[in-house]
Structure formats: structure tokens, C-alpha cells
């Protein structure tokens, strides 16, 4: 018996086996998993139609993980941020990006409209240390366990004000942390969020964003599931990229882009690139031309994001005119690109910002 096992991460086979050991019929497995993923119960006590003895057995054997929601920012129809408190007191964020999804740049077709997207975290902090990022600036604390990743989705659905319909249809793994640096836990969590018996979100509705861990991109290519991949590029040359993203010194552009090519060839799937626009750093005409060359090589879509100011960072968002010029040059170069104007600039929309502010508030109390 292992009391640290989470009920959220039990496969139907594993749970059925455990039930069989207790002499309980296998049809209870479906019932239990429906309580978790469909009714989003927060404890075994809440699973009303399970016999008391079974609930007690389950409670003594499995953990029923559910992080309390500390606060939600934003209003109906806007970007909303959730701040969760983990068992060990650490704080993590998830972001609800409302439909129409076309505005967010996360999805590409009109049929995706009226579909909300949840952006989830994979680590507490991040070791990559990108200079523009609140999560990177506060350092790395720990990886999230698979159940802590899944619970962000279940928690958002629990909060859903319209309980009669599902809130989340798309997932982007773009919250705090570098997803591919927590590879095993992420893959386990995604397989459960993707499974029909689990949260049942299609693999094509799940996008993993990475700062560019080249070997892990190759490993991802060998996975069976068809998740989407998005690369946080943010510069078109090694000189500029290494200035703002230390990871580029470990995996320079050539290594990263070769891994992307291998991924695209194996998977037969398109990759997209994220590109934050930072004033007089990566918004120059020569960076734009470099970006056009890279985008052509992959027939890739570019998501442009004006830099979101982070406390203690000297970077600036480029003037509107520069943003406009950069965007139209990309389009003129034959590149498919969307400019994602963050609606949530004043609610700490960039990843890790709400957590930083809250931790400051808490430490001042
Ligand atoms: N570590 C992964 C996923 C989390 S970061 C990655 O880097 O891809 C998610 C996205 O938020 C990345 O594209 C990142 O570059 C972006 N981001 C971080 N700080 C930002 C800021 N201050 N303004 C705008 N986007 C930011
Ligand atoms: Fe980490 Fe992504 Fe932030 Fe870079 S941008 S520090 S990889 S979370």
C-alpha cells in the first residue's frame, strides 16, 4: 500500500486491479473515475453512490488531491487568472483565455470559436532564467507532480460558473515553468487529460510551448500522441537570443531548429513560433528578415506578443508603429502571423506575475 498515490493518476487497469484485490467488482472503476473527471469531486466522501466501506478503503489508500483556489482575477469574457495554493504552500497560476480563441493566437481555425483555453503551469518557478519573464526571474523551486498539473484543469472546471456546460476545450502548456524540463510528469498528466476515461481533451487541442530544449523536442517526436508544439523563439539570431534566453547558449538556434525539423518530419505536424516584441532588441528589420527565413523553412505560423512589462525588468514594449511595421513586414514576406494584443496587461497577464505580486503581498503581511 502506497498512501502517496494520487487517485487522479490511476489508470483504469491499475484501479481495477486494486479493487479486485479488495474483492470489489471492476464496474466500480468507471464510477470512481466519473466522480473525479466528470463530477469533479474533491474528496471520496463526496462520491455519494459509493458504499461507505469502499470510500474508507479508497481514502486510506489514495490521496485525493485538490489545491485550494486563493484568488481569481478578471471579469466575465476577459482573461482570468487563477492562483492555486499547493500542499507545500507554493503558489502556481493558470490562465483562462476566453473565446473567441482566434483573438489569442493559440488556435487557428474559426471552428474553434466559443472555445475557452486554459493555460497551465508545469513547475513552481523556472530554471531557464529568460530575462523578460517573471517566472524565470524568481528562480526554480520544484517540478509539479502529474496530479498538480491535472488538478489545474479540474479546479478551473470546478470554478466554472456555468456548471451545465464544459468550460475548457483547449489546453496550452504555457504557464509557469518549462514543460519539457518536467517531461515525465507532463507526459503522464497529458495522457490522463487526453484519455477518454480522463478529462477527454483531444491531443490536437493541447499545445506544448517550450523555450527550446532540443533533445526533449526529439523525444517528444517519438511519442505516439499528436500534441501541438509551439517554440518560444523571441529572436532570429544567436547573438540576440542568447542575450535574453540563457537556454540558447546550451541549445543554439541551429540545434533547436534541426530538432524542430526532425519533429516536423516525424510527426508530419506544423510547429508554431512565439515571438515577444521587445523595444530595440528583437524588433529590428534585420531580426524580422531572419524570422521570415525561419518561418519559411517550417511553413510556420508566428504568434507575435508585445512584451508585457515585468517589475524589475528594464525592457520596454516597442511603440505601436514599430509593432505594426514588424507585423506587416512579416505578412509581406508571405508569413502567416497573428498579433496577440494581451487584454490582461493590468491583471498581471504575463506568466508568473500574479504569483510574484501575491508572494510579495503575503510577505508584507
Ligand atoms: N517555458 C515555456 C512555457 C511557459 S512561458 C516557454 O518559454 O515557452 C509561456 C510564454 O509566455 C512564452 O512564450 C514566454 O516567452 C511568454 N512570456 C514570458 N514572459 C513574458 C512577458 N513579460 N511578456 C510577454 N510574454 C511573456
Ligand atoms: Fe521559463 Fe518559459 Fe519563463 Fe523562459 S519564458 S523563464 S522558459 S517559463
mmCIF file of C-alpha atoms and ligand atoms in Angstrom:
data_model
loop_
_atom_site.group_PDB
_atom_site.id
_atom_site.type_symbol
_atom_site.label_atom_id
_atom_site.label_comp_id
_atom_site.label_asym_id
_atom_site.label_seq_id
_atom_site.Cartn_x
_atom_site.Cartn_y
_atom_site.Cartn_z
ATOM 1 C CA UNK A 1 0.000 0.000 0.000
ATOM 2 C CA UNK A 2 1.364 3.375 -1.006
ATOM 3 C CA UNK A 3 -0.531 6.254 0.599
ATOM 4 C CA UNK A 4 1.174 8.822 -1.593
ATOM 5 C CA UNK A 5 -0.552 7.515 -4.756
ATOM 6 C CA UNK A 6 -2.981 10.029 -6.152
ATOM 7 C CA UNK A 7 -6.368 8.767 -7.291
ATOM 8 C CA UNK A 8 -6.149 11.297 -10.159
ATOM 9 C CA UNK A 9 -3.297 9.416 -11.811
ATOM 10 C CA UNK A 10 -4.624 5.837 -11.603
ATOM 11 C CA UNK A 11 -5.218 4.188 -14.960
ATOM 12 C CA UNK A 12 -8.439 2.158 -15.229
ATOM 13 C CA UNK A 13 -6.289 -1.009 -15.261
ATOM 14 C CA UNK A 14 -4.399 -0.087 -12.085
ATOM 15 C CA UNK A 15 -7.561 0.919 -10.240
ATOM 16 C CA UNK A 16 -9.431 -2.208 -11.336
ATOM 17 C CA UNK A 17 -6.541 -4.341 -10.127
ATOM 18 C CA UNK A 18 -6.588 -2.670 -6.726
ATOM 19 C CA UNK A 19 -10.368 -3.070 -6.472
ATOM 20 C CA UNK A 20 -10.032 -6.746 -7.410
ATOM 21 C CA UNK A 21 -7.511 -7.179 -4.574
ATOM 22 C CA UNK A 22 -10.216 -5.859 -2.240
ATOM 23 C CA UNK A 23 -12.833 -8.136 -3.791
ATOM 24 C CA UNK A 24 -14.706 -5.236 -5.384
ATOM 25 C CA UNK A 25 -16.187 -5.590 -8.897
ATOM 26 C CA UNK A 26 -14.499 -3.856 -11.829
ATOM 27 C CA UNK A 27 -17.525 -1.752 -12.771
ATOM 28 C CA UNK A 28 -16.792 0.468 -9.777
ATOM 29 C CA UNK A 29 -13.688 1.780 -11.620
ATOM 30 C CA UNK A 30 -15.793 3.698 -14.121
ATOM 31 C CA UNK A 31 -17.964 5.065 -11.366
ATOM 32 C CA UNK A 32 -14.978 6.317 -9.383
ATOM 33 C CA UNK A 33 -13.338 7.905 -12.425
ATOM 34 C CA UNK A 34 -16.611 9.604 -13.362
ATOM 35 C CA UNK A 35 -16.701 11.171 -9.925
ATOM 36 C CA UNK A 36 -13.210 12.556 -10.478
ATOM 37 C CA UNK A 37 -13.292 13.714 -14.087
ATOM 38 C CA UNK A 38 -16.984 14.280 -14.726
ATOM 39 C CA UNK A 39 -18.479 15.403 -11.411
ATOM 40 C CA UNK A 40 -15.094 16.791 -10.275
ATOM 41 C CA UNK A 41 -15.489 15.618 -6.726
ATOM 42 C CA UNK A 42 -12.938 16.960 -4.235
ATOM 43 C CA UNK A 43 -12.979 14.033 -1.813
ATOM 44 C CA UNK A 44 -14.073 10.395 -1.571
ATOM 45 C CA UNK A 45 -16.744 11.474 0.932
ATOM 46 C CA UNK A 46 -18.390 13.450 -1.877
ATOM 47 C CA UNK A 47 -18.785 10.313 -4.059
ATOM 48 C CA UNK A 48 -22.333 9.734 -2.852
ATOM 49 C CA UNK A 49 -23.186 6.447 -4.570
ATOM 50 C CA UNK A 50 -20.061 4.566 -3.443
ATOM 51 C CA UNK A 51 -20.551 2.317 -0.398
ATOM 52 C CA UNK A 52 -19.099 3.766 2.806
ATOM 53 C CA UNK A 53 -16.654 0.869 3.204
ATOM 54 C CA UNK A 54 -15.274 1.450 -0.304
ATOM 55 C CA UNK A 55 -14.914 5.186 0.325
ATOM 56 C CA UNK A 56 -12.978 4.409 3.508
ATOM 57 C CA UNK A 57 -10.722 1.912 1.712
ATOM 58 C CA UNK A 58 -10.040 4.410 -1.072
ATOM 59 C CA UNK A 59 -9.297 7.210 1.433
ATOM 60 C CA UNK A 60 -6.798 5.120 3.323
ATOM 61 C CA UNK A 61 -5.095 4.031 0.102
ATOM 62 C CA UNK A 62 -5.138 7.017 -2.229
ATOM 63 C CA UNK A 63 -4.652 10.752 -1.940
ATOM 64 C CA UNK A 64 -7.450 12.858 -3.374
ATOM 65 C CA UNK A 65 -5.539 15.911 -4.478
ATOM 66 C CA UNK A 66 -7.219 19.286 -4.877
ATOM 67 C CA UNK A 67 -5.424 22.633 -4.420
ATOM 68 C CA UNK A 68 -7.446 25.477 -2.860
ATOM 69 C CA UNK A 69 -8.106 28.460 -5.130
ATOM 70 C CA UNK A 70 -6.546 31.541 -3.493
ATOM 71 C CA UNK A 71 -7.887 34.123 -5.909
ATOM 72 C CA UNK A 72 -9.277 34.736 -9.406
ATOM 73 C CA UNK A 73 -8.640 37.978 -11.280
ATOM 74 C CA UNK A 74 -10.501 39.422 -14.270
ATOM 75 C CA UNK A 75 -14.120 39.633 -15.350
ATOM 76 C CA UNK A 76 -16.534 37.505 -17.372
ATOM 77 C CA UNK A 77 -15.416 37.361 -21.011
ATOM 78 C CA UNK A 78 -11.866 38.562 -20.217
ATOM 79 C CA UNK A 79 -8.612 36.769 -19.492
ATOM 80 C CA UNK A 80 -8.838 35.398 -15.973
ATOM 81 C CA UNK A 81 -6.030 34.245 -13.723
ATOM 82 C CA UNK A 82 -6.328 31.563 -11.086
ATOM 83 C CA UNK A 83 -3.871 31.371 -8.215
ATOM 84 C CA UNK A 84 -3.663 27.967 -6.505
ATOM 85 C CA UNK A 85 -2.033 27.052 -3.212
ATOM 86 C CA UNK A 86 -0.219 23.703 -3.300
ATOM 87 C CA UNK A 87 0.056 21.326 -0.305
ATOM 88 C CA UNK A 88 3.547 22.608 0.499
ATOM 89 C CA UNK A 89 2.400 26.255 0.434
ATOM 90 C CA UNK A 90 3.856 27.053 -3.002
ATOM 91 C CA UNK A 91 1.710 29.124 -5.346
ATOM 92 C CA UNK A 92 1.037 28.423 -9.030
ATOM 93 C CA UNK A 93 -1.069 30.075 -11.717
ATOM 94 C CA UNK A 94 -3.374 29.041 -14.525
ATOM 95 C CA UNK A 95 -4.892 31.447 -17.049
ATOM 96 C CA UNK A 96 -8.303 31.158 -18.653
ATOM 97 C CA UNK A 97 -8.269 32.691 -22.127
ATOM 98 C CA UNK A 98 -11.829 33.211 -23.282
ATOM 99 C CA UNK A 99 -13.289 32.567 -26.705
ATOM 100 C CA UNK A 100 -13.175 33.704 -29.450
ATOM 101 C CA UNK A 101 -9.895 31.811 -29.479
ATOM 102 C CA UNK A 102 -8.867 33.477 -32.758
ATOM 103 C CA UNK A 103 -8.002 36.594 -30.703
ATOM 104 C CA UNK A 104 -5.493 34.740 -28.602
ATOM 105 C CA UNK A 105 -3.471 33.336 -31.456
ATOM 106 C CA UNK A 106 -3.486 29.954 -29.695
ATOM 107 C CA UNK A 107 -5.742 28.317 -32.224
ATOM 108 C CA UNK A 108 -6.073 28.844 -35.885
ATOM 109 C CA UNK A 109 -9.481 27.993 -37.238
ATOM 110 C CA UNK A 110 -12.854 29.652 -36.897
ATOM 111 C CA UNK A 111 -14.450 26.396 -35.829
ATOM 112 C CA UNK A 112 -12.536 26.842 -32.591
ATOM 113 C CA UNK A 113 -14.571 29.922 -31.724
ATOM 114 C CA UNK A 114 -16.521 29.905 -28.486
ATOM 115 C CA UNK A 115 -13.945 27.556 -27.120
ATOM 116 C CA UNK A 116 -12.088 28.565 -23.975
ATOM 117 C CA UNK A 117 -8.436 27.790 -23.469
ATOM 118 C CA UNK A 118 -6.715 27.075 -20.172
ATOM 119 C CA UNK A 119 -3.030 27.862 -19.849
ATOM 120 C CA UNK A 120 -1.468 25.643 -17.204
ATOM 121 C CA UNK A 121 1.784 25.600 -15.220
ATOM 122 C CA UNK A 122 4.236 22.707 -15.031
ATOM 123 C CA UNK A 123 6.758 23.908 -12.450
ATOM 124 C CA UNK A 124 6.972 26.227 -9.463
ATOM 125 C CA UNK A 125 9.260 28.906 -10.915
ATOM 126 C CA UNK A 126 11.571 28.095 -13.803
ATOM 127 C CA UNK A 127 15.281 27.350 -14.125
ATOM 128 C CA UNK A 128 15.612 28.740 -17.655
ATOM 129 C CA UNK A 129 16.034 32.323 -16.474
ATOM 130 C CA UNK A 130 14.680 34.185 -19.525
ATOM 131 C CA UNK A 131 15.358 37.853 -18.889
ATOM 132 C CA UNK A 132 11.846 39.061 -19.778
ATOM 133 C CA UNK A 133 9.910 36.506 -17.748
ATOM 134 C CA UNK A 134 8.564 36.804 -14.200
ATOM 135 C CA UNK A 135 8.755 33.016 -13.684
ATOM 136 C CA UNK A 136 12.355 32.902 -14.872
ATOM 137 C CA UNK A 137 13.390 35.797 -12.673
ATOM 138 C CA UNK A 138 12.185 34.177 -9.477
ATOM 139 C CA UNK A 139 14.243 31.002 -9.994
ATOM 140 C CA UNK A 140 13.312 27.328 -9.894
ATOM 141 C CA UNK A 141 11.641 25.757 -6.878
ATOM 142 C CA UNK A 142 10.315 22.360 -7.991
ATOM 143 C CA UNK A 143 8.565 20.312 -10.640
ATOM 144 C CA UNK A 144 4.812 19.853 -10.392
ATOM 145 C CA UNK A 145 3.579 16.294 -9.842
ATOM 146 C CA UNK A 146 1.238 14.901 -12.539
ATOM 147 C CA UNK A 147 -1.784 15.356 -10.245
ATOM 148 C CA UNK A 148 -0.868 19.003 -9.629
ATOM 149 C CA UNK A 149 -0.872 19.589 -13.388
ATOM 150 C CA UNK A 150 -4.225 17.813 -13.897
ATOM 151 C CA UNK A 151 -5.805 19.499 -10.883
ATOM 152 C CA UNK A 152 -5.462 22.937 -12.530
ATOM 153 C CA UNK A 153 -7.916 21.806 -15.199
ATOM 154 C CA UNK A 154 -10.270 20.119 -12.732
ATOM 155 C CA UNK A 155 -10.078 23.170 -10.445
ATOM 156 C CA UNK A 156 -10.976 25.578 -13.264
ATOM 157 C CA UNK A 157 -13.922 23.352 -14.207
ATOM 158 C CA UNK A 158 -14.990 23.272 -10.556
ATOM 159 C CA UNK A 159 -14.935 27.080 -10.512
ATOM 160 C CA UNK A 160 -16.910 27.212 -13.811
ATOM 161 C CA UNK A 161 -19.918 29.456 -13.176
ATOM 162 C CA UNK A 162 -21.918 27.594 -15.880
ATOM 163 C CA UNK A 163 -21.838 24.075 -14.461
ATOM 164 C CA UNK A 164 -24.215 22.757 -17.119
ATOM 165 C CA UNK A 165 -21.568 23.104 -19.852
ATOM 166 C CA UNK A 166 -17.893 22.364 -20.077
ATOM 167 C CA UNK A 167 -15.622 25.416 -19.595
ATOM 168 C CA UNK A 168 -12.306 24.291 -21.105
ATOM 169 C CA UNK A 169 -11.866 22.850 -24.605
ATOM 170 C CA UNK A 170 -8.228 23.671 -25.324
ATOM 171 C CA UNK A 171 -5.100 23.453 -23.204
ATOM 172 C CA UNK A 172 -1.875 25.389 -23.660
ATOM 173 C CA UNK A 173 1.087 24.320 -21.578
ATOM 174 C CA UNK A 174 2.397 27.864 -21.360
ATOM 175 C CA UNK A 175 2.043 28.794 -17.720
ATOM 176 C CA UNK A 176 4.840 28.904 -15.224
ATOM 177 C CA UNK A 177 7.812 26.627 -15.873
ATOM 178 C CA UNK A 178 9.488 24.882 -18.773
ATOM 179 C CA UNK A 179 7.215 21.929 -19.638
ATOM 180 C CA UNK A 180 9.893 19.823 -21.316
ATOM 181 C CA UNK A 181 12.139 20.139 -18.241
ATOM 182 C CA UNK A 182 9.414 18.237 -16.335
ATOM 183 C CA UNK A 183 8.975 15.750 -19.147
ATOM 184 C CA UNK A 184 7.779 12.531 -17.454
ATOM 185 C CA UNK A 185 5.273 14.249 -15.166
ATOM 186 C CA UNK A 186 3.954 16.331 -18.041
ATOM 187 C CA UNK A 187 3.516 13.303 -20.315
ATOM 188 C CA UNK A 188 1.703 11.408 -17.587
ATOM 189 C CA UNK A 189 -0.603 14.356 -16.859
ATOM 190 C CA UNK A 190 -1.308 14.956 -20.550
ATOM 191 C CA UNK A 191 -2.089 11.312 -21.211
ATOM 192 C CA UNK A 192 -4.744 11.453 -18.455
ATOM 193 C CA UNK A 193 -6.180 14.791 -19.588
ATOM 194 C CA UNK A 194 -6.313 13.354 -23.099
ATOM 195 C CA UNK A 195 -7.770 9.927 -22.194
ATOM 196 C CA UNK A 196 -11.457 9.227 -22.809
ATOM 197 C CA UNK A 197 -11.774 7.912 -19.262
ATOM 198 C CA UNK A 198 -9.978 11.060 -18.021
ATOM 199 C CA UNK A 199 -10.608 14.691 -18.957
ATOM 200 C CA UNK A 200 -11.122 13.712 -22.624
ATOM 201 C CA UNK A 201 -9.416 16.714 -24.264
ATOM 202 C CA UNK A 202 -8.249 15.856 -27.790
ATOM 203 C CA UNK A 203 -4.468 15.751 -28.351
ATOM 204 C CA UNK A 204 -4.822 18.291 -31.158
ATOM 205 C CA UNK A 205 -6.392 20.684 -28.655
ATOM 206 C CA UNK A 206 -3.303 20.529 -26.446
ATOM 207 C CA UNK A 207 -0.313 22.766 -27.252
ATOM 208 C CA UNK A 208 3.037 22.406 -25.513
ATOM 209 C CA UNK A 209 5.193 25.528 -25.510
ATOM 210 C CA UNK A 210 8.948 25.257 -24.999
ATOM 211 C CA UNK A 211 11.868 27.645 -24.781
ATOM 212 C CA UNK A 212 13.822 25.131 -26.854
ATOM 213 C CA UNK A 213 15.102 22.007 -25.079
ATOM 214 C CA UNK A 214 16.309 20.410 -28.317
ATOM 215 C CA UNK A 215 16.851 16.811 -27.069
ATOM 216 C CA UNK A 216 13.385 16.778 -25.461
ATOM 217 C CA UNK A 217 11.804 18.029 -28.686
ATOM 218 C CA UNK A 218 13.310 14.976 -30.412
ATOM 219 C CA UNK A 219 11.961 12.776 -27.631
ATOM 220 C CA UNK A 220 8.517 14.316 -28.000
ATOM 221 C CA UNK A 221 8.625 13.475 -31.692
ATOM 222 C CA UNK A 222 8.823 9.791 -30.750
ATOM 223 C CA UNK A 223 5.663 9.945 -28.588
ATOM 224 C CA UNK A 224 2.505 8.487 -30.000
ATOM 225 C CA UNK A 225 0.187 11.350 -29.037
ATOM 226 C CA UNK A 226 -0.249 14.177 -31.519
ATOM 227 C CA UNK A 227 0.123 17.192 -29.269
ATOM 228 C CA UNK A 228 0.800 20.535 -30.900
ATOM 229 C CA UNK A 229 4.199 22.147 -30.412
ATOM 230 C CA UNK A 230 4.976 25.829 -30.088
ATOM 231 C CA UNK A 231 8.511 27.206 -29.845
ATOM 232 C CA UNK A 232 9.290 30.364 -27.879
ATOM 233 C CA UNK A 233 11.727 31.803 -30.393
ATOM 234 C CA UNK A 234 11.867 35.511 -29.476
ATOM 235 C CA UNK A 235 14.929 36.244 -31.653
ATOM 236 C CA UNK A 236 16.209 35.242 -35.070
ATOM 237 C CA UNK A 237 19.958 35.220 -34.311
ATOM 238 C CA UNK A 238 22.050 33.518 -31.628
ATOM 239 C CA UNK A 239 23.539 36.853 -30.537
ATOM 240 C CA UNK A 240 20.160 38.366 -29.634
ATOM 241 C CA UNK A 241 18.550 35.126 -28.423
ATOM 242 C CA UNK A 242 21.421 34.338 -26.032
ATOM 243 C CA UNK A 243 21.095 37.833 -24.564
ATOM 244 C CA UNK A 244 17.521 37.230 -23.430
ATOM 245 C CA UNK A 245 17.296 33.420 -23.195
ATOM 246 C CA UNK A 246 20.229 31.690 -21.448
ATOM 247 C CA UNK A 247 18.963 28.304 -22.765
ATOM 248 C CA UNK A 248 20.162 29.406 -26.202
ATOM 249 C CA UNK A 249 23.771 29.024 -25.045
ATOM 250 C CA UNK A 250 23.095 25.355 -24.346
ATOM 251 C CA UNK A 251 20.964 24.696 -27.422
ATOM 252 C CA UNK A 252 21.779 27.370 -30.027
ATOM 253 C CA UNK A 253 19.420 28.107 -32.902
ATOM 254 C CA UNK A 254 20.914 25.560 -35.290
ATOM 255 C CA UNK A 255 20.486 22.729 -32.793
ATOM 256 C CA UNK A 256 16.994 23.903 -31.853
ATOM 257 C CA UNK A 257 15.800 24.337 -35.429
ATOM 258 C CA UNK A 258 17.280 20.991 -36.525
ATOM 259 C CA UNK A 259 15.330 19.328 -33.696
ATOM 260 C CA UNK A 260 12.195 21.165 -34.848
ATOM 261 C CA UNK A 261 12.759 19.897 -38.373
ATOM 262 C CA UNK A 262 13.153 16.328 -37.105
ATOM 263 C CA UNK A 263 9.938 16.772 -35.117
ATOM 264 C CA UNK A 264 8.040 18.088 -38.101
ATOM 265 C CA UNK A 265 9.298 15.278 -40.330
ATOM 266 C CA UNK A 266 8.461 12.503 -37.877
ATOM 267 C CA UNK A 267 5.113 13.891 -36.837
ATOM 268 C CA UNK A 268 4.013 15.474 -40.079
ATOM 269 C CA UNK A 269 2.696 18.277 -37.931
ATOM 270 C CA UNK A 270 3.136 22.009 -38.152
ATOM 271 C CA UNK A 271 5.025 23.902 -35.479
ATOM 272 C CA UNK A 272 4.226 27.465 -34.464
ATOM 273 C CA UNK A 273 6.596 30.075 -33.087
ATOM 274 C CA UNK A 274 6.010 32.603 -30.329
ATOM 275 C CA UNK A 275 7.825 35.902 -30.688
ATOM 276 C CA UNK A 276 7.715 38.545 -27.953
ATOM 277 C CA UNK A 277 8.419 42.007 -29.309
ATOM 278 C CA UNK A 278 10.871 43.919 -27.128
ATOM 279 C CA UNK A 279 11.796 47.522 -27.894
ATOM 280 C CA UNK A 280 15.066 47.930 -29.857
ATOM 281 C CA UNK A 281 16.161 44.388 -29.120
ATOM 282 C CA UNK A 282 14.368 41.913 -31.362
ATOM 283 C CA UNK A 283 12.035 44.296 -33.220
ATOM 284 C CA UNK A 284 14.580 45.458 -35.821
ATOM 285 C CA UNK A 285 14.221 44.982 -39.611
ATOM 286 C CA UNK A 286 17.147 42.512 -39.647
ATOM 287 C CA UNK A 287 15.549 40.341 -36.916
ATOM 288 C CA UNK A 288 12.327 40.467 -38.898
ATOM 289 C CA UNK A 289 14.095 39.234 -42.042
ATOM 290 C CA UNK A 290 15.721 36.418 -40.039
ATOM 291 C CA UNK A 291 12.331 35.477 -38.633
ATOM 292 C CA UNK A 292 10.856 35.374 -42.130
ATOM 293 C CA UNK A 293 13.607 32.931 -43.206
ATOM 294 C CA UNK A 294 12.964 30.667 -40.198
ATOM 295 C CA UNK A 295 9.186 30.771 -40.663
ATOM 296 C CA UNK A 296 9.547 29.870 -44.353
ATOM 297 C CA UNK A 297 11.740 26.876 -43.545
ATOM 298 C CA UNK A 298 8.949 25.437 -41.381
ATOM 299 C CA UNK A 299 5.890 26.940 -43.107
ATOM 300 C CA UNK A 300 5.245 28.027 -39.540
ATOM 301 C CA UNK A 301 2.704 30.385 -38.069
ATOM 302 C CA UNK A 302 4.124 33.213 -35.948
ATOM 303 C CA UNK A 303 2.377 34.476 -32.815
ATOM 304 C CA UNK A 304 3.618 37.973 -32.099
ATOM 305 C CA UNK A 305 3.214 39.141 -28.494
ATOM 306 C CA UNK A 306 4.111 42.681 -27.429
ATOM 307 C CA UNK A 307 6.309 42.366 -24.327
ATOM 308 C CA UNK A 308 4.307 42.574 -21.117
ATOM 309 C CA UNK A 309 6.164 44.748 -18.587
ATOM 310 C CA UNK A 310 7.537 42.791 -15.620
ATOM 311 C CA UNK A 311 8.509 44.509 -12.377
ATOM 312 C CA UNK A 312 12.254 44.964 -12.091
ATOM 313 C CA UNK A 313 12.866 44.416 -15.842
ATOM 314 C CA UNK A 314 14.414 47.179 -17.952
ATOM 315 C CA UNK A 315 12.810 46.036 -21.222
ATOM 316 C CA UNK A 316 10.119 48.056 -22.945
ATOM 317 C CA UNK A 317 7.276 47.250 -25.287
ATOM 318 C CA UNK A 318 8.000 48.734 -28.753
ATOM 319 C CA UNK A 319 5.927 51.718 -29.908
ATOM 320 C CA UNK A 320 2.686 50.753 -31.722
ATOM 321 C CA UNK A 321 4.177 51.941 -35.016
ATOM 322 C CA UNK A 322 7.137 49.534 -34.730
ATOM 323 C CA UNK A 323 4.801 46.657 -33.828
ATOM 324 C CA UNK A 324 2.628 47.489 -36.832
ATOM 325 C CA UNK A 325 5.633 47.662 -39.184
ATOM 326 C CA UNK A 326 7.117 44.390 -37.906
ATOM 327 C CA UNK A 327 3.778 42.629 -38.353
ATOM 328 C CA UNK A 328 3.176 43.964 -41.861
ATOM 329 C CA UNK A 329 6.740 43.093 -42.954
ATOM 330 C CA UNK A 330 6.146 39.511 -41.848
ATOM 331 C CA UNK A 331 2.866 39.383 -43.754
ATOM 332 C CA UNK A 332 4.505 40.977 -46.809
ATOM 333 C CA UNK A 333 7.184 38.270 -46.584
ATOM 334 C CA UNK A 334 4.439 35.680 -47.071
ATOM 335 C CA UNK A 335 4.324 34.592 -43.430
ATOM 336 C CA UNK A 336 1.149 33.721 -41.578
ATOM 337 C CA UNK A 337 1.248 35.767 -38.377
ATOM 338 C CA UNK A 338 -1.097 36.997 -35.663
ATOM 339 C CA UNK A 339 -0.514 39.811 -33.246
ATOM 340 C CA UNK A 340 -1.762 38.872 -29.815
ATOM 341 C CA UNK A 341 -2.678 42.079 -28.045
ATOM 342 C CA UNK A 342 -2.888 40.999 -24.430
ATOM 343 C CA UNK A 343 -6.158 42.163 -22.961
ATOM 344 C CA UNK A 344 -4.965 41.358 -19.477
ATOM 345 C CA UNK A 345 -1.955 43.707 -19.208
ATOM 346 C CA UNK A 346 -3.274 45.179 -15.984
ATOM 347 C CA UNK A 347 -4.100 41.863 -14.345
ATOM 348 C CA UNK A 348 -0.528 40.546 -14.369
ATOM 349 C CA UNK A 349 -1.145 38.592 -17.550
ATOM 350 C CA UNK A 350 2.428 37.517 -18.319
ATOM 351 C CA UNK A 351 3.310 34.184 -16.794
ATOM 352 C CA UNK A 352 4.429 34.233 -13.183
ATOM 353 C CA UNK A 353 3.471 37.843 -12.476
ATOM 354 C CA UNK A 354 0.413 37.286 -10.309
ATOM 355 C CA UNK A 355 2.325 34.794 -8.186
ATOM 356 C CA UNK A 356 5.206 37.245 -7.726
ATOM 357 C CA UNK A 357 2.858 40.036 -6.639
ATOM 358 C CA UNK A 358 0.886 37.757 -4.307
ATOM 359 C CA UNK A 359 4.043 36.400 -2.675
ATOM 360 C CA UNK A 360 5.161 39.994 -2.099
ATOM 361 C CA UNK A 361 1.749 40.870 -0.605
ATOM 362 C CA UNK A 362 1.882 37.805 1.647
ATOM 363 C CA UNK A 363 5.418 38.520 2.805
ATOM 364 C CA UNK A 364 4.443 42.102 3.675
ATOM 365 C CA UNK A 365 1.588 40.933 5.908
HETATM 366 N N1 LIG B 1 8.600 27.803 -20.634
HETATM 367 C C1 LIG B 1 7.774 27.696 -21.760
HETATM 368 C C2 LIG B 1 6.310 27.865 -21.462
HETATM 369 C C3 LIG B 1 5.964 28.897 -20.458
HETATM 370 S S1 LIG B 1 6.338 30.584 -20.891
HETATM 371 C C4 LIG B 1 8.194 28.668 -22.840
HETATM 372 O O1 LIG B 1 9.033 29.527 -22.554
HETATM 373 O O2 LIG B 1 7.718 28.525 -23.948
HETATM 374 C C5 LIG B 1 4.935 30.915 -21.897
HETATM 375 C C6 LIG B 1 5.084 32.083 -22.841
HETATM 376 O O3 LIG B 1 4.998 33.324 -22.122
HETATM 377 C C7 LIG B 1 6.403 32.059 -23.575
HETATM 378 O O4 LIG B 1 6.240 32.223 -24.970
HETATM 379 C C8 LIG B 1 7.076 33.218 -22.935
HETATM 380 O O5 LIG B 1 8.070 33.676 -23.746
HETATM 381 C C9 LIG B 1 5.935 34.185 -22.665
HETATM 382 N N2 LIG B 1 6.294 35.279 -21.765
HETATM 383 C C10 LIG B 1 7.047 35.223 -20.669
HETATM 384 N N3 LIG B 1 7.229 36.467 -20.137
HETATM 385 C C11 LIG B 1 6.564 37.316 -20.933
HETATM 386 C C12 LIG B 1 6.383 38.734 -20.928
HETATM 387 N N4 LIG B 1 6.924 39.507 -19.984
HETATM 388 N N5 LIG B 1 5.637 39.280 -21.919
HETATM 389 C C13 LIG B 1 5.073 38.514 -22.874
HETATM 390 N N6 LIG B 1 5.209 37.166 -22.927
HETATM 391 C C14 LIG B 1 5.957 36.575 -21.974
HETATM 392 FE FE1 LIG B 2 10.931 29.615 -18.136
HETATM 393 FE FE2 LIG B 2 9.327 29.974 -20.288
HETATM 394 FE FE3 LIG B 2 9.710 31.938 -18.483
HETATM 395 FE FE4 LIG B 2 11.715 31.242 -20.082
HETATM 396 S S1 LIG B 2 9.748 32.141 -20.704
HETATM 397 S S2 LIG B 2 11.879 31.604 -17.868
HETATM 398 S S3 LIG B 2 11.411 29.056 -20.237
HETATM 399 S S4 LIG B 2 8.719 29.992 -18.117
#
